[in-house]
Short mmCIF file of C-alpha atoms in Angstrom, two decimals:
data_model
loop_
_atom_site.label_atom_id
_atom_site.label_comp_id
_atom_site.label_asym_id
_atom_site.label_seq_id
_atom_site.Cartn_x
_atom_site.Cartn_y
_atom_site.Cartn_z
CA MET A 1 4.98 -56.68 26.58
CA ASP A 2 2.32 -56.27 29.27
CA SER A 3 -0.93 -54.36 28.84
CA SER A 4 0.37 -51.23 30.63
CA THR A 5 3.31 -50.90 28.24
CA GLY A 6 0.97 -51.27 25.29
CA LEU A 7 -1.30 -48.54 26.68
CA ILE A 8 1.68 -46.19 27.14
CA LEU A 9 2.76 -46.76 23.54
CA TRP A 10 -0.74 -46.09 22.29
CA LEU A 11 -0.83 -42.94 24.43
CA ALA A 12 2.44 -41.70 22.88
CA VAL A 13 1.12 -42.36 19.36
CA LEU A 14 -2.12 -40.49 20.09
CA ILE A 15 -0.27 -37.45 21.52
CA LEU A 16 1.93 -37.48 18.41
CA CYS A 17 -1.23 -37.48 16.29
CA SER A 18 -2.60 -34.59 18.36
CA ALA A 19 0.62 -32.69 17.71
CA PHE A 20 0.27 -33.37 13.98
CA PHE A 21 -3.29 -32.02 13.83
CA SER A 22 -2.43 -28.95 15.92
CA ALA A 23 0.63 -28.12 13.84
CA THR A 24 -1.29 -28.65 10.60
CA GLU A 25 -4.07 -26.30 11.69
CA THR A 26 -1.55 -23.57 12.56
CA ALA A 27 0.44 -24.09 9.36
CA PHE A 28 -2.56 -23.74 7.04
CA SER A 29 -3.99 -20.78 8.95
CA SER A 30 -0.75 -18.78 8.86
CA LEU A 31 0.91 -19.79 5.58
CA ASN A 32 1.73 -17.27 2.88
CA ARG A 33 -0.37 -18.18 -0.16
CA ILE A 34 1.69 -16.03 -2.49
CA ARG A 35 4.85 -17.91 -1.49
CA LEU A 36 3.04 -21.21 -1.92
CA LYS A 37 1.78 -20.15 -5.38
CA ASN A 38 5.33 -19.32 -6.43
CA LEU A 39 6.54 -22.75 -5.28
CA ALA A 40 3.66 -24.46 -7.09
CA ALA A 41 4.41 -22.45 -10.26
CA SER A 42 8.02 -23.66 -10.13
CA GLY A 43 6.83 -27.29 -10.25
CA ASN A 44 6.64 -28.24 -6.56
CA LYS A 45 3.85 -30.88 -6.45
CA LYS A 46 3.48 -30.78 -2.67
CA ALA A 47 3.09 -27.00 -2.78
CA GLU A 48 0.43 -27.42 -5.47
CA LEU A 49 -1.43 -29.96 -3.31
CA ALA A 50 -1.15 -27.76 -0.21
CA LEU A 51 -2.48 -24.80 -2.19
CA ARG A 52 -5.50 -26.79 -3.41
CA MET A 53 -6.24 -27.89 0.13
CA ALA A 54 -5.88 -24.34 1.44
CA GLU A 55 -8.61 -23.35 -1.02
CA GLU A 56 -10.86 -25.96 0.65
CA TYR A 57 -10.12 -24.53 4.07
CA ASP A 58 -13.53 -25.29 5.62
CA LYS A 59 -13.42 -29.00 4.74
CA MET A 60 -9.80 -29.23 5.80
CA LEU A 61 -10.49 -27.51 9.13
CA SER A 62 -13.42 -29.84 9.84
CA SER A 63 -11.18 -32.86 9.20
CA ILE A 64 -8.45 -31.49 11.47
CA LEU A 65 -10.87 -30.72 14.30
CA ILE A 66 -12.56 -34.12 14.04
CA GLY A 67 -9.23 -35.92 14.02
CA ASN A 68 -7.79 -33.82 16.84
CA ASN A 69 -10.82 -34.36 19.09
CA VAL A 70 -10.92 -38.09 18.38
CA VAL A 71 -7.25 -38.61 19.31
CA ASN A 72 -7.45 -36.36 22.38
CA ILE A 73 -10.57 -38.08 23.73
CA THR A 74 -9.12 -41.51 23.02
CA ALA A 75 -5.84 -40.53 24.69
CA SER A 76 -7.73 -39.30 27.77
CA ALA A 77 -9.69 -42.56 27.95
CA ILE A 78 -6.52 -44.69 27.70
CA ALA A 79 -4.78 -42.51 30.30
CA THR A 80 -7.71 -42.95 32.69
CA VAL A 81 -7.57 -46.75 32.31
CA LEU A 82 -3.78 -46.65 32.85
CA PHE A 83 -3.90 -44.52 35.99
CA LEU A 84 -6.82 -46.45 37.48
CA LYS A 85 -4.50 -49.46 37.49
CA VAL A 86 -2.07 -47.43 39.57
CA SER A 87 -4.67 -46.01 41.95
CA GLU A 88 -8.40 -46.66 41.85
CA GLU A 89 -9.04 -43.75 44.24
CA TYR A 90 -6.98 -41.02 42.54
CA GLY A 91 -6.57 -42.49 39.06
CA ALA A 92 -9.12 -40.22 37.36
CA THR A 93 -7.66 -37.10 38.98
CA LEU A 94 -4.08 -38.05 38.09
CA SER A 95 -5.16 -38.83 34.54
CA THR A 96 -6.76 -35.40 34.14
CA ILE A 97 -3.71 -33.55 35.49
CA VAL A 98 -1.12 -35.52 33.52
CA MET A 99 -3.08 -35.50 30.24
CA THR A 100 -3.76 -31.76 30.50
CA ILE A 101 -0.02 -31.11 30.82
CA LEU A 102 0.96 -33.57 28.07
CA VAL A 103 -1.65 -32.37 25.58
CA LEU A 104 -0.92 -28.69 26.25
CA VAL A 105 2.86 -29.00 26.03
CA PHE A 106 3.33 -31.73 23.42
CA GLY A 107 -0.02 -31.75 21.63
CA GLU A 108 -0.75 -28.02 21.33
CA ILE A 109 1.83 -25.37 22.32
CA SER A 110 5.05 -26.98 21.05
CA PRO A 111 3.79 -28.17 17.63
CA LYS A 112 1.92 -24.93 16.98
CA SER A 113 4.99 -22.87 17.83
CA LEU A 114 7.15 -24.92 15.48
CA ALA A 115 4.58 -24.82 12.66
CA LYS A 116 4.21 -21.05 13.03
CA GLU A 117 7.92 -20.60 12.26
CA SER A 118 7.75 -22.50 8.94
CA PRO A 119 4.08 -22.77 7.95
CA GLU A 120 4.63 -23.42 4.23
CA THR A 121 7.17 -26.20 4.88
CA PHE A 122 4.91 -27.99 7.35
CA ALA A 123 1.84 -27.50 5.17
CA MET A 124 3.61 -29.22 2.28
CA PHE A 125 4.75 -32.04 4.60
CA SER A 126 1.29 -32.66 6.04
CA ALA A 127 -0.72 -32.15 2.83
CA PRO A 128 -0.51 -35.79 1.52
CA ILE A 129 -1.46 -37.25 4.93
CA LEU A 130 -4.23 -34.73 5.41
CA ARG A 131 -5.61 -35.50 1.94
CA VAL A 132 -6.12 -39.15 2.97
CA ILE A 133 -7.80 -38.06 6.23
CA MET A 134 -10.11 -35.68 4.36
CA THR A 135 -11.11 -38.50 1.99
CA VAL A 136 -11.91 -40.83 4.90
CA LEU A 137 -13.89 -38.13 6.71
CA ALA A 138 -15.69 -36.91 3.55
CA PRO A 139 -19.19 -37.98 4.79
CA PHE A 140 -18.70 -36.06 8.04
CA ASN A 141 -17.40 -33.00 6.15
CA TYR A 142 -20.52 -33.11 3.96
CA ILE A 143 -22.78 -33.16 7.03
CA PHE A 144 -20.86 -30.30 8.67
CA GLY A 145 -21.03 -28.36 5.40
CA LEU A 146 -24.82 -28.57 5.45
CA TRP A 147 -24.78 -27.56 9.11
CA LYS A 148 -22.70 -24.49 8.25
CA LEU A 149 -25.15 -23.48 5.52
CA LEU A 150 -27.99 -23.76 8.04
CA LEU A 151 -26.12 -21.60 10.54
CA ASN A 152 -25.41 -18.98 7.87
CA LYS A 153 -29.10 -18.81 6.99
CA ILE A 154 -30.15 -18.55 10.63
CA PHE A 155 -27.61 -15.91 11.65
CA ARG A 156 -27.19 -14.36 8.16
CA THR A 157 -23.42 -14.14 8.59
CA LYS A 158 -21.81 -12.67 5.51
CA GLU A 159 -18.35 -11.19 5.63
CA ASP A 160 -16.36 -9.56 2.86
CA ARG A 161 -13.22 -11.69 2.58
CA GLY A 162 -11.56 -9.43 0.01
CA ILE A 163 -8.35 -7.60 0.89
CA THR A 164 -8.81 -3.87 1.38
CA GLU A 165 -6.27 -1.27 0.32
CA GLN A 166 -5.36 -0.56 3.94
CA GLU A 167 -4.81 -4.26 4.61
CA LEU A 168 -2.61 -4.46 1.53
CA LEU A 169 -0.53 -1.52 2.78
CA THR A 170 -0.21 -3.25 6.16
CA MET A 171 1.01 -6.42 4.41
CA VAL A 172 3.68 -4.38 2.61
CA GLU A 173 4.79 -2.81 5.89
CA GLU A 174 5.03 -6.25 7.51
CA ALA A 175 7.04 -7.62 4.58
CA GLN A 176 9.31 -4.60 4.86
CA SER A 177 9.81 -5.00 8.62
CA GLU A 178 10.51 -8.72 8.24
CA GLY A 179 13.17 -8.07 5.60
CA GLY A 180 11.30 -9.61 2.67
CA ILE A 181 11.56 -6.33 0.75
CA ASP A 182 13.73 -3.28 1.33
CA GLN A 183 12.50 0.26 2.00
CA GLN A 184 12.82 1.40 -1.61
CA GLU A 185 10.76 -1.55 -2.86
CA GLY A 186 8.21 -1.00 -0.08
CA ASP A 187 7.85 2.70 -0.91
CA LEU A 188 7.39 1.89 -4.60
CA ILE A 189 4.67 -0.69 -3.85
CA LYS A 190 2.88 1.72 -1.48
CA SER A 191 3.01 4.47 -4.10
CA ALA A 192 1.54 2.10 -6.69
CA ILE A 193 -1.28 1.09 -4.31
CA GLU A 194 -2.13 4.71 -3.49
CA PHE A 195 -1.64 5.86 -7.09
CA ASN A 196 -5.30 5.47 -8.04
CA ASP A 197 -6.46 7.68 -5.15
CA MET A 198 -4.53 10.80 -6.19
CA GLU A 199 -6.09 13.56 -8.30
CA ALA A 200 -4.47 15.93 -10.78
CA GLY A 201 -5.20 18.89 -8.51
CA GLU A 202 -2.86 17.44 -5.88
CA ILE A 203 0.24 17.34 -8.09
CA LEU A 204 -0.22 20.19 -10.55
CA THR A 205 2.18 23.10 -10.97
CA PRO A 206 -0.11 25.99 -9.96
CA ARG A 207 -1.02 28.84 -12.27
CA VAL A 208 1.21 31.33 -10.41
CA ASP A 209 4.27 29.13 -11.08
CA LEU A 210 3.32 28.30 -14.64
CA THR A 211 5.72 29.37 -17.40
CA ALA A 212 3.80 30.15 -20.59
CA VAL A 213 4.24 32.44 -23.60
CA ASP A 214 1.89 34.61 -25.64
CA ILE A 215 1.46 33.44 -29.22
CA GLU A 216 2.28 37.01 -30.33
CA GLU A 217 5.50 37.14 -28.29
CA ASP A 218 8.67 37.92 -30.22
CA HIS A 219 11.02 35.04 -30.95
CA GLN A 220 13.93 36.43 -28.94
CA THR A 221 11.83 36.55 -25.77
CA ILE A 222 10.66 32.96 -26.27
CA TYR A 223 14.24 31.90 -26.97
CA ASN A 224 15.37 33.51 -23.71
CA ILE A 225 12.61 31.74 -21.78
CA PHE A 226 13.69 28.36 -23.16
CA MET A 227 17.31 29.09 -22.25
CA GLU A 228 16.48 30.29 -18.72
CA THR A 229 13.99 27.60 -17.76
CA LYS A 230 15.63 24.64 -19.59
CA PHE A 231 12.09 23.42 -20.30
CA SER A 232 11.56 21.22 -23.34
CA ARG A 233 7.90 22.25 -23.68
CA ILE A 234 6.11 25.52 -22.92
CA PRO A 235 2.34 26.21 -23.10
CA VAL A 236 1.22 28.93 -25.49
CA TYR A 237 -1.74 31.23 -24.79
CA ARG A 238 -3.62 33.87 -26.75
CA GLU A 239 -4.18 37.18 -24.93
CA THR A 240 -4.51 35.63 -21.42
CA ILE A 241 -3.18 32.51 -19.71
CA ASP A 242 -6.79 31.35 -19.34
CA HIS A 243 -6.87 30.85 -23.12
CA ILE A 244 -4.14 28.29 -23.74
CA VAL A 245 -4.07 27.20 -27.37
CA GLY A 246 -1.36 24.55 -27.30
CA VAL A 247 2.25 23.82 -26.49
CA ILE A 248 5.52 24.40 -28.34
CA HIS A 249 8.52 22.08 -28.22
CA GLN A 250 12.00 23.51 -27.82
CA ARG A 251 13.27 21.45 -30.77
CA ASP A 252 10.48 22.65 -33.09
CA PHE A 253 11.05 26.26 -32.02
CA PHE A 254 14.78 26.13 -32.77
CA VAL A 255 14.13 24.52 -36.16
CA MET A 256 11.63 27.30 -36.91
CA ILE A 257 14.23 29.96 -36.07
CA ARG A 258 16.89 28.34 -38.24
CA THR A 259 14.70 27.71 -41.29
CA LYS A 260 12.57 30.85 -41.00
CA GLY A 261 9.96 29.12 -43.08
CA GLN A 262 7.41 28.57 -40.32
CA THR A 263 5.28 30.59 -37.94
CA MET A 264 4.28 29.95 -34.33
CA GLU A 265 0.92 28.58 -35.49
CA ASP A 266 2.78 25.95 -37.54
CA ILE A 267 4.72 24.48 -34.61
CA ILE A 268 2.04 24.61 -31.90
CA LYS A 269 0.98 21.13 -30.82
CA PRO A 270 -2.45 20.39 -29.36
CA VAL A 271 -2.63 20.10 -25.59
CA VAL A 272 -4.83 17.97 -23.32
CA PHE A 273 -7.31 19.76 -21.04
CA VAL A 274 -8.53 18.03 -17.86
CA SER A 275 -10.29 18.90 -14.62
CA ASP A 276 -8.48 18.97 -11.30
CA SER A 277 -10.55 16.02 -10.04
CA ILE A 278 -9.35 13.50 -12.62
CA LYS A 279 -7.42 10.58 -11.10
CA ILE A 280 -3.80 10.55 -12.19
CA SER A 281 -4.08 6.85 -13.04
CA LYS A 282 -6.71 7.83 -15.62
CA LEU A 283 -4.78 10.93 -16.68
CA ILE A 284 -1.63 9.01 -17.56
CA LYS A 285 -3.65 6.75 -19.87
CA HIS A 286 -5.25 9.84 -21.39
CA LEU A 287 -1.83 11.36 -22.05
CA GLN A 288 -0.55 8.12 -23.56
CA LYS A 289 -3.58 7.88 -25.84
CA ASN A 290 -3.09 11.45 -27.06
CA LYS A 291 0.71 11.06 -27.29
CA SER A 292 1.11 14.09 -25.06
CA HIS A 293 3.45 14.80 -22.15
CA MET A 294 1.48 17.69 -20.68
CA ALA A 295 -2.09 18.41 -19.57
CA ILE A 296 -3.61 21.78 -18.73
CA VAL A 297 -5.79 21.61 -15.60
CA THR A 298 -8.84 23.87 -15.73
CA ASP A 299 -11.21 25.03 -13.01
CA GLU A 300 -15.00 24.96 -13.04
CA TYR A 301 -15.10 28.27 -14.94
CA GLY A 302 -12.76 27.09 -17.68
CA GLY A 303 -9.82 29.09 -16.38
CA THR A 304 -6.32 27.69 -16.10
CA MET A 305 -5.49 26.20 -12.68
CA GLY A 306 -2.09 24.81 -13.60
CA VAL A 307 -0.29 22.13 -15.53
CA VAL A 308 0.49 18.45 -14.97
CA THR A 309 3.27 16.71 -16.88
CA MET A 310 4.03 13.05 -17.39
CA GLU A 311 7.09 13.58 -15.17
CA ASP A 312 4.87 14.87 -12.34
CA ILE A 313 2.81 11.69 -12.49
CA LEU A 314 5.82 9.37 -12.61
CA GLU A 315 7.35 11.18 -9.62
CA GLU A 316 4.37 10.06 -7.54
CA LEU A 317 5.55 6.49 -8.16
CA VAL A 318 9.33 6.72 -8.04
CA GLY A 319 9.99 9.99 -6.20
CA GLU A 320 11.63 13.16 -7.47
CA ILE A 321 13.28 12.92 -10.89
CA TRP A 322 16.19 15.32 -11.37
CA ASP A 323 18.13 15.80 -14.57
CA GLU A 324 21.47 17.52 -15.14
CA HIS A 325 19.80 20.91 -15.68
CA ASP A 326 17.64 20.89 -12.55
CA ASP A 327 18.49 22.78 -9.38
CA VAL A 328 17.96 20.21 -6.65
CA VAL A 329 15.55 21.61 -4.08
CA GLU A 330 14.80 19.73 -0.88
CA ASP A 331 11.27 20.19 0.44
CA VAL A 332 12.31 19.14 3.95
CA GLU A 333 15.54 20.22 5.65
CA ARG A 334 16.35 19.02 9.15
CA LEU A 335 18.07 21.62 11.31
CA GLU A 336 20.14 21.27 14.45
CA GLY A 337 18.01 20.82 17.53
CA GLY A 338 15.35 18.78 15.75
CA ASP A 339 13.57 21.64 13.94
CA TYR A 340 12.56 21.30 10.27
CA LEU A 341 12.64 23.94 7.53
CA ILE A 342 9.81 23.03 5.16
CA SER A 343 9.12 24.36 1.66
CA GLY A 344 5.70 25.94 1.19
CA SER A 345 5.18 23.85 -1.94
CA ALA A 346 5.75 20.56 -0.10
CA PRO A 347 2.75 18.18 -0.03
CA ILE A 348 1.07 18.73 3.32
CA GLU A 349 0.05 15.06 3.59
CA GLU A 350 3.69 13.93 3.48
CA VAL A 351 4.73 16.59 6.01
CA LEU A 352 2.03 15.56 8.47
CA GLU A 353 3.10 11.92 8.06
CA LEU A 354 6.68 12.95 8.84
CA PHE A 355 5.54 14.23 12.22
CA ASP A 356 3.03 11.39 12.79
CA CYS A 357 0.31 14.05 12.92
CA THR A 358 -3.27 12.88 12.39
CA GLU A 359 -4.65 16.33 11.65
CA GLU A 360 -6.97 16.51 8.64
CA THR A 361 -6.95 19.23 5.98
CA GLU A 362 -8.33 19.70 2.49
CA GLN A 363 -5.25 21.65 1.37
CA ASN A 364 -2.59 20.11 -0.89
CA THR A 365 0.48 22.13 0.10
CA VAL A 366 2.09 23.47 3.25
CA SER A 367 1.44 27.01 2.00
CA GLY A 368 -2.30 26.35 1.68
CA TRP A 369 -2.37 24.66 5.09
CA VAL A 370 -0.66 27.66 6.74
CA MET A 371 -3.13 30.09 5.15
CA GLU A 372 -5.99 27.85 6.29
CA LYS A 373 -4.69 27.92 9.86
CA LEU A 374 -3.90 31.64 9.97
CA GLU A 375 -7.14 32.56 8.15
CA LYS A 376 -5.33 35.47 6.46
CA ILE A 377 -2.53 36.28 4.03
CA PRO A 378 0.62 35.16 5.90
CA GLU A 379 3.39 37.50 7.00
CA ILE A 380 6.95 36.65 7.99
CA GLY A 381 7.02 35.77 11.68
CA ASP A 382 3.39 34.60 11.88
CA VAL A 383 3.05 31.73 14.35
CA PHE A 384 0.41 29.12 15.07
CA GLU A 385 0.25 25.83 16.92
CA THR A 386 -1.57 22.55 16.51
CA GLU A 387 -1.84 19.82 19.11
CA THR A 388 1.67 18.56 18.32
CA LEU A 389 3.33 21.19 16.08
CA HIS A 390 4.69 24.73 16.48
CA VAL A 391 4.82 26.51 13.08
CA ILE A 392 6.59 29.76 12.18
CA VAL A 393 6.42 31.48 8.77
CA LYS A 394 10.05 32.16 7.74
CA GLU A 395 9.93 33.23 4.06
CA LEU A 396 7.32 34.52 1.61
CA ASP A 397 7.11 34.47 -2.18
CA GLY A 398 4.67 37.24 -2.93
CA ARG A 399 1.53 36.30 -1.02
CA ARG A 400 2.52 32.66 -0.77
CA VAL A 401 4.46 30.91 1.96
CA ALA A 402 7.92 29.91 0.73
CA LYS A 403 9.41 28.43 3.93
CA VAL A 404 8.11 27.51 7.38
CA LEU A 405 9.92 26.33 10.47
CA ILE A 406 8.17 23.41 12.19
CA ARG A 407 8.98 22.18 15.65
CA GLN A 408 7.32 19.17 17.25
CA THR A 409 5.98 20.02 20.71
#
């Protein structure tokens, strides 16, 4: 084997090494740590090693860059010697052109593209080799570590590396689009992430829709209310609805009627009172602690704003919960021609998301949003427009909006 053949073989080995370093860098920068943690937890030793190395990313990156530059420079030097043997006049130029093409295609683009497709697999493959390289280059990594500390002090670079809520939601959307989770799982995860941001005032049943009974009400009337509403619990007030004294259970009420040995005061259970600004994540713990399924939401003056039940809170996680006694009511109904008939009680945030509308409002429901826009008590046929929506009031319930027709413009 002559010297030229030996140089060509060395050149091929060095380009292969360049491909290894490039692929390794891409693999560790794009791998899914959660997937790697699951593999490590199942007993995969290579995954465990790759995960440990990923946690030392700065040292690993320094080793990769040092190794990649060494092999690329050495390959360029060998190529120059090889091409100078072919032509002393154009050898350097030919070496530059050929090595640029070879390194780009075989040392950078191709290996990085392959590693990007299966980052975890390649990271586990390269981890043992890279561990040896990092050990050999440990003195250099130490020096570069000190250099990095100096740069950080000079430029005072400090970045929050924690994952924000918005970034977490984006990760869920990406996992959903890539098929890792289905839409139902994605919606549940998003609801759980956003759960802590929601307040009781956003999900309460408002005072005007609240079913409650006077403590002095006759038993037949209360019985009729239980039969008509199918509710298992009803708040009880004294004189006015702003003075709620507790809640009665349907079962306890029927037992009281049958035995006739108790009074309303005997069966009233204590009720939880909260402000409208309490987070529902805190409220659900409060209800659990007090072994209660219902909370009365009060305003700043102590008056009754509405009621929040355990079911209302759970529906924010899993969606509407219907039982066999409920009349199923759809908040959003799509009509022919692309128009939508929207319930006035529908959450305005969800409706705006449906139309990809970025408009901001402090209202919780469509009814409140319509009144905010019209700046008056709505009437049937009232119309207003936003930048992207055409809204018509179709039905009223007293002074509230019951239905609106929304058309995207």
